[in-house]
C-alpha cells in the first residue's frame, strides 16, 4: 500500500494528506507482516489515517531504498522514509514492524497538542534502561521503535542531516544506529523533542522474551497505552492483540 501524492484542487490549491502511519519490513519480519500490520491498518481505519508499509527485502530493495543507504544498517531506512513522508503529510507516525498498535482510541497527533511549536519529534525513553541508568548517562536514552514527527523547517533539516552529515557516519553500523544518532541531536537541541517518560507511548515486556499476555496488554491500554513493542518477539498470538484496545481510553 502506498501513500498517494498530495491532492490538488482545480484551482491549484494543495490539500494536506491525512496523518500517516508507516512501517517497513525485511526478510526477518516478512512472515509476520500480516498479523503485525493488521493492528496498524485497523488503527488507521478508526482514526482516519493513511497507512504505508515499505518493503526493503532484497526483492523490493531496488524499488524502495536509496543507493546511499544500501551499505548501512536497515534501521537507517526509517529516517529516509520519515523524511519522504513529511513532504506529503504534516504528521507522520513511524511504527517498527515488530510493534502492535493496541489502542485505536489514541490519536497520535494528540501528543503534539500541548507541545511547544518548536517540537518536531515526539519519542519515548528506552524502557530497557532503568531510571538510575538514565541518571548516570546524564540524559534520557530513547527508543526509536515509535517516532512521531510533525513537519517543520527544523524537522526536515534534521532528518536531512541525519542522512547526510559526516558526523553521523560512525553510527552507520552501530548497535541501534539511528537511535544513537538521534540521541546526539536530542542532547544538542532538546527544545525540538518531546520525550515521554511514562511508558505509555510504547511498552515492552521483557520477563518472557517480549511476549505479554492479552490481559497484560489490555491493562496497558486501560492506563492509556498506545503501542506494544514486542522487541522482535513476534509471538504467534500477535493477531489476538489486534483490537484489544477498542475500549481503551483515548
XYZ file of N, CA, C and O in Angstrom, residues 70-170:
404
model
N 22.326 1.639 0.949
C 22.485 0.197 0.768
C 23.562 -0.388 1.670
O 23.481 -1.551 2.061
N 24.580 0.396 1.997
C 25.681 -0.124 2.810
C 25.443 0.058 4.307
O 26.267 -0.359 5.113
N 24.326 0.666 4.683
C 24.061 0.927 6.098
C 23.135 -0.126 6.691
O 22.490 -0.886 5.982
N 23.069 -0.106 8.003
C 22.126 -0.960 8.722
C 20.704 -0.618 8.254
O 20.378 0.557 8.037
N 19.826 -1.620 8.092
C 18.466 -1.344 7.602
C 17.683 -0.340 8.439
O 16.761 0.306 7.925
N 18.042 -0.185 9.719
C 17.320 0.771 10.564
C 17.392 2.194 10.033
O 16.515 3.011 10.319
N 18.419 2.489 9.245
C 18.554 3.842 8.715
C 17.453 4.182 7.721
O 17.181 5.353 7.455
N 16.818 3.171 7.159
C 15.778 3.459 6.176
C 14.619 4.242 6.784
O 13.940 4.999 6.094
N 14.368 4.051 8.081
C 13.242 4.756 8.686
C 13.437 6.270 8.623
O 12.461 7.017 8.516
N 14.693 6.723 8.676
C 14.958 8.167 8.610
C 14.573 8.704 7.233
O 13.898 9.738 7.114
N 14.981 7.996 6.187
C 14.625 8.419 4.830
C 13.120 8.345 4.613
O 12.525 9.255 4.026
N 12.492 7.276 5.082
C 11.048 7.108 4.895
C 10.287 8.233 5.593
O 9.333 8.800 5.042
N 10.703 8.589 6.811
C 10.082 9.708 7.516
C 10.261 11.004 6.739
O 9.318 11.789 6.586
N 11.469 11.217 6.253
C 11.769 12.457 5.510
C 10.883 12.562 4.270
O 10.325 13.628 3.981
N 10.751 11.487 3.539
C 9.921 11.500 2.335
C 8.444 11.684 2.673
O 7.722 12.423 1.998
N 7.999 11.011 3.726
C 6.577 11.078 4.091
C 6.165 12.477 4.523
O 5.034 12.912 4.253
N 7.052 13.201 5.176
C 6.712 14.536 5.660
C 6.542 15.548 4.533
O 6.033 16.644 4.758
N 6.945 15.188 3.338
C 6.660 16.051 2.181
C 5.161 16.098 1.903
O 4.639 17.095 1.413
N 4.458 15.012 2.218
C 3.050 14.886 1.859
C 2.103 14.932 3.056
O 0.904 15.099 2.882
N 2.644 14.750 4.252
C 1.823 14.675 5.455
C 2.438 15.558 6.538
O 3.642 15.488 6.786
N 1.613 16.344 7.190
C 2.128 17.184 8.273
C 2.496 16.349 9.491
O 3.435 16.668 10.218
N 1.760 15.259 9.726
C 2.020 14.386 10.867
C 2.266 12.963 10.367
O 1.471 12.426 9.583
N 3.355 12.369 10.852
C 3.710 11.001 10.469
C 4.090 10.225 11.720
O 4.845 10.716 12.568
N 3.572 9.003 11.819
C 3.948 8.103 12.910
C 4.730 6.940 12.322
O 4.215 6.192 11.491
N 5.973 6.810 12.749
C 6.765 5.645 12.396
C 6.516 4.572 13.458
O 6.648 4.822 14.653
N 6.164 3.360 13.043
C 5.950 2.239 13.957
C 6.800 1.075 13.462
O 6.638 0.628 12.325
N 7.700 0.548 14.295
C 8.512 -0.592 13.896
C 7.640 -1.780 13.511
O 6.508 -1.925 13.998
N 8.199 -2.644 12.677
C 7.417 -3.778 12.178
C 7.251 -4.883 13.207
O 6.590 -5.888 12.934
N 7.837 -4.723 14.403
C 7.570 -5.675 15.489
C 6.771 -5.004 16.601
O 6.839 -5.400 17.763
N 6.003 -3.983 16.228
C 5.215 -3.231 17.208
C 3.748 -3.224 16.812
O 3.405 -2.993 15.649
N 2.890 -3.463 17.783
C 1.449 -3.513 17.571
C 0.790 -2.256 18.135
O 1.039 -1.892 19.288
N -0.041 -1.601 17.344
C -0.879 -0.539 17.882
C -2.053 -1.221 18.569
O -2.881 -1.857 17.916
N -2.120 -1.103 19.886
C -3.141 -1.837 20.643
C -4.259 -0.938 21.160
O -5.207 -1.425 21.772
N -4.150 0.358 20.927
C -5.197 1.267 21.395
C -5.643 2.142 20.232
O -4.978 3.118 19.876
N -6.765 1.794 19.633
C -7.257 2.534 18.473
C -7.894 3.869 18.848
O -8.228 4.661 17.973
N -8.066 4.121 20.138
C -8.704 5.362 20.578
C -7.722 6.504 20.778
O -8.136 7.623 21.064
N -6.446 6.228 20.668
C -5.428 7.263 20.853
C -5.053 7.845 19.498
O -4.566 7.129 18.620
N -5.286 9.119 19.319
C -4.808 9.811 18.118
C -3.353 10.206 18.340
O -3.048 10.929 19.290
N -2.454 9.731 17.481
C -1.053 10.052 17.723
C -0.772 11.540 17.567
O 0.177 12.079 18.154
N -1.615 12.230 16.823
C -1.432 13.679 16.658
C -1.617 14.404 17.989
O -1.028 15.458 18.223
N -2.423 13.821 18.895
C -2.698 14.491 20.164
C -1.448 14.654 21.022
O -1.414 15.494 21.924
N -0.404 13.879 20.744
C 0.830 14.014 21.507
C 1.506 15.364 21.263
O 2.360 15.790 22.026
N 1.113 16.029 20.181
C 1.664 17.347 19.892
C 0.795 18.475 20.452
O 1.183 19.638 20.395
N -0.398 18.145 20.967
C -1.357 19.174 21.362
C -0.789 20.161 22.368
O -0.999 21.373 22.248
N -0.111 19.659 23.375
C 0.414 20.531 24.425
C 1.910 20.786 24.282
O 2.546 21.293 25.217
N 2.449 20.442 23.133
C 3.880 20.642 22.915
C 4.132 22.033 22.346
O 3.330 22.549 21.564
N 5.237 22.671 22.716
C 5.593 23.965 22.120
C 5.718 23.835 20.605
O 6.014 22.746 20.094
N 5.510 24.918 19.872
C 5.524 24.841 18.402
C 6.867 24.402 17.828
O 6.914 23.907 16.698
N 7.952 24.576 18.583
C 9.254 24.183 18.056
C 9.513 22.673 18.135
O 10.487 22.164 17.565
N 8.629 21.947 18.822
C 8.793 20.497 18.930
C 8.424 19.837 17.601
O 7.322 20.015 17.096
N 9.376 19.070 17.041
C 9.127 18.384 15.784
C 9.070 16.878 15.914
O 8.576 16.200 15.015
N 9.569 16.339 17.038
C 9.623 14.886 17.233
C 9.146 14.540 18.632
O 9.587 15.143 19.619
N 8.226 13.581 18.703
C 7.803 13.011 19.980
C 8.309 11.579 20.017
O 8.124 10.818 19.056
N 8.951 11.220 21.120
C 9.588 9.913 21.225
C 9.555 9.507 22.687
O 9.283 10.326 23.568
N 9.824 8.242 22.972
C 9.799 7.794 24.365
C 11.184 7.384 24.825
O 12.047 7.033 24.013
N 11.372 7.420 26.114
C 12.642 6.923 26.650
C 12.706 5.419 26.469
O 11.685 4.737 26.374
N 13.898 4.896 26.406
C 14.098 3.461 26.243
C 13.890 2.784 27.586
O 14.672 2.955 28.510
N 12.808 2.008 27.679
C 12.480 1.367 28.939
C 13.441 0.232 29.289
O 13.359 -0.346 30.364
N 14.358 -0.090 28.379
C 15.361 -1.087 28.685
C 16.421 -0.581 29.645
O 17.234 -1.354 30.154
N 16.423 0.735 29.886
C 17.339 1.335 30.842
C 16.557 1.754 32.076
O 15.471 2.312 31.975
N 17.117 1.500 33.224
C 16.473 1.925 34.466
C 16.654 3.426 34.635
O 17.487 4.053 33.971
N 15.859 4.002 35.524
C 16.000 5.437 35.777
C 17.376 5.764 36.321
O 17.928 6.830 36.039
N 17.964 4.852 37.093
C 19.321 5.095 37.600
C 20.329 5.102 36.454
O 21.294 5.882 36.462
N 20.099 4.237 35.447
C 20.960 4.252 34.263
C 20.880 5.609 33.566
O 21.896 6.174 33.145
N 19.663 6.123 33.438
C 19.478 7.419 32.785
C 20.202 8.522 33.556
O 20.809 9.415 32.963
N 20.121 8.455 34.875
C 20.787 9.478 35.679
C 22.308 9.412 35.502
O 22.977 10.439 35.417
N 22.846 8.218 35.409
C 24.282 8.064 35.195
C 24.699 8.613 33.838
O 25.762 9.203 33.685
N 23.855 8.386 32.835
C 24.165 8.844 31.492
C 23.969 10.353 31.334
O 24.482 10.954 30.401
N 23.196 10.947 32.222
C 23.007 12.394 32.194
C 21.878 12.865 31.311
O 21.549 14.043 31.284
N 21.283 11.972 30.548
C 20.125 12.320 29.721
C 19.387 11.032 29.369
O 19.906 9.933 29.547
N 18.195 11.180 28.889
C 17.371 10.018 28.580
C 17.865 9.278 27.344
O 18.134 9.890 26.311
N 17.993 7.962 27.461
C 18.160 7.132 26.283
C 16.779 7.026 25.630
O 15.764 7.001 26.320
N 16.739 6.970 24.329
C 15.470 6.952 23.619
C 15.327 5.660 22.829
O 16.305 4.978 22.532
N 14.081 5.326 22.494
C 13.800 4.158 21.676
C 13.071 4.618 20.422
O 12.016 5.257 20.510
N 13.617 4.304 19.272
C 13.052 4.789 18.007
C 12.093 3.790 17.375
O 11.795 3.878 16.185
N 11.570 2.854 18.173
C 10.557 1.944 17.649
C 9.271 2.660 17.285
O 8.535 2.223 16.400
N 9.007 3.771 17.977
C 7.874 4.640 17.660
C 8.406 6.064 17.594
O 8.971 6.566 18.568
N 8.269 6.695 16.445
C 8.684 8.090 16.255
C 7.498 8.857 15.696
O 6.950 8.502 14.652
N 7.074 9.888 16.393
C 6.012 10.760 15.910
C 6.662 12.047 15.420
O 7.422 12.680 16.158
N 6.376 12.424 14.199
C 7.029 13.590 13.606
C 6.006 14.584 13.093
O 4.963 14.206 12.548
N 6.324 15.861 13.278
C 5.499 16.953 12.761
C 6.363 17.773 11.807
O 7.480 18.155 12.132
N 5.837 18.008 10.621
C 6.618 18.756 9.641
C 6.920 20.174 10.113
O 6.034 20.894 10.562
N 8.168 20.532 10.003
C 8.619 21.892 10.272
C 9.953 22.064 9.554
O 10.554 21.077 9.101
N 10.415 23.309 9.466
C 11.715 23.535 8.828
C 12.807 22.778 9.573
O 13.702 22.180 8.960
N 12.711 22.786 10.919
C 13.721 22.081 11.702
C 13.665 20.579 11.456
O 14.692 19.930 11.257
N 12.471 19.983 11.465
C 12.347 18.537 11.302
C 12.926 18.089 9.968
O 13.676 17.097 9.899
N 12.605 18.797 8.907
C 13.106 18.415 7.589
C 14.625 18.559 7.525
O 15.323 17.689 6.992
N 15.141 19.638 8.080
C 16.594 19.843 8.082
C 17.297 18.784 8.928
O 18.339 18.241 8.554
N 16.704 18.469 10.071
C 17.289 17.500 10.981
C 17.373 16.122 10.348
O 18.415 15.441 10.420
N 16.302 15.675 9.697
C 16.313 14.367 9.054
C 17.312 14.334 7.896
O 17.986 13.315 7.671
N 17.436 15.445 7.174
C 18.443 15.528 6.121
C 19.848 15.368 6.698
O 20.702 14.674 6.135
N 20.096 16.037 7.828
C 21.417 15.954 8.447
C 21.708 14.543 8.941
O 22.836 14.054 8.815
N 20.710 13.889 9.512
C 20.904 12.502 9.948
C 21.338 11.623 8.782
O 22.193 10.745 8.921
N 20.753 11.863 7.625
C 21.033 11.029 6.461
C 22.375 11.333 5.817
O 23.037 10.432 5.300
N 22.811 12.598 5.856
C 23.942 13.003 5.028
C 25.133 13.593 5.777
O 26.224 13.647 5.203
N 24.960 14.053 7.020
C 26.065 14.720 7.712
C 27.198 13.740 8.023
O 26.963 12.599 8.437
N 28.414 14.193 7.827
C 29.596 13.353 8.030
C 29.691 12.882 9.473
O 30.141 11.765 9.742
N 29.254 13.714 10.423
C 29.408 13.355 11.836
C 28.641 12.083 12.210
O 28.936 11.461 13.229
N 27.682 11.685 11.391
C 26.893 10.507 11.727
C 27.397 9.229 11.041
O 26.844 8.156 11.264
N 28.447 9.338 10.225
C 28.947 8.152 9.525
C 29.422 7.079 10.501
O 29.327 5.882 10.204
N 29.905 7.471 11.664
C 30.405 6.491 12.627
C 29.283 5.647 13.217
O 29.537 4.635 13.878
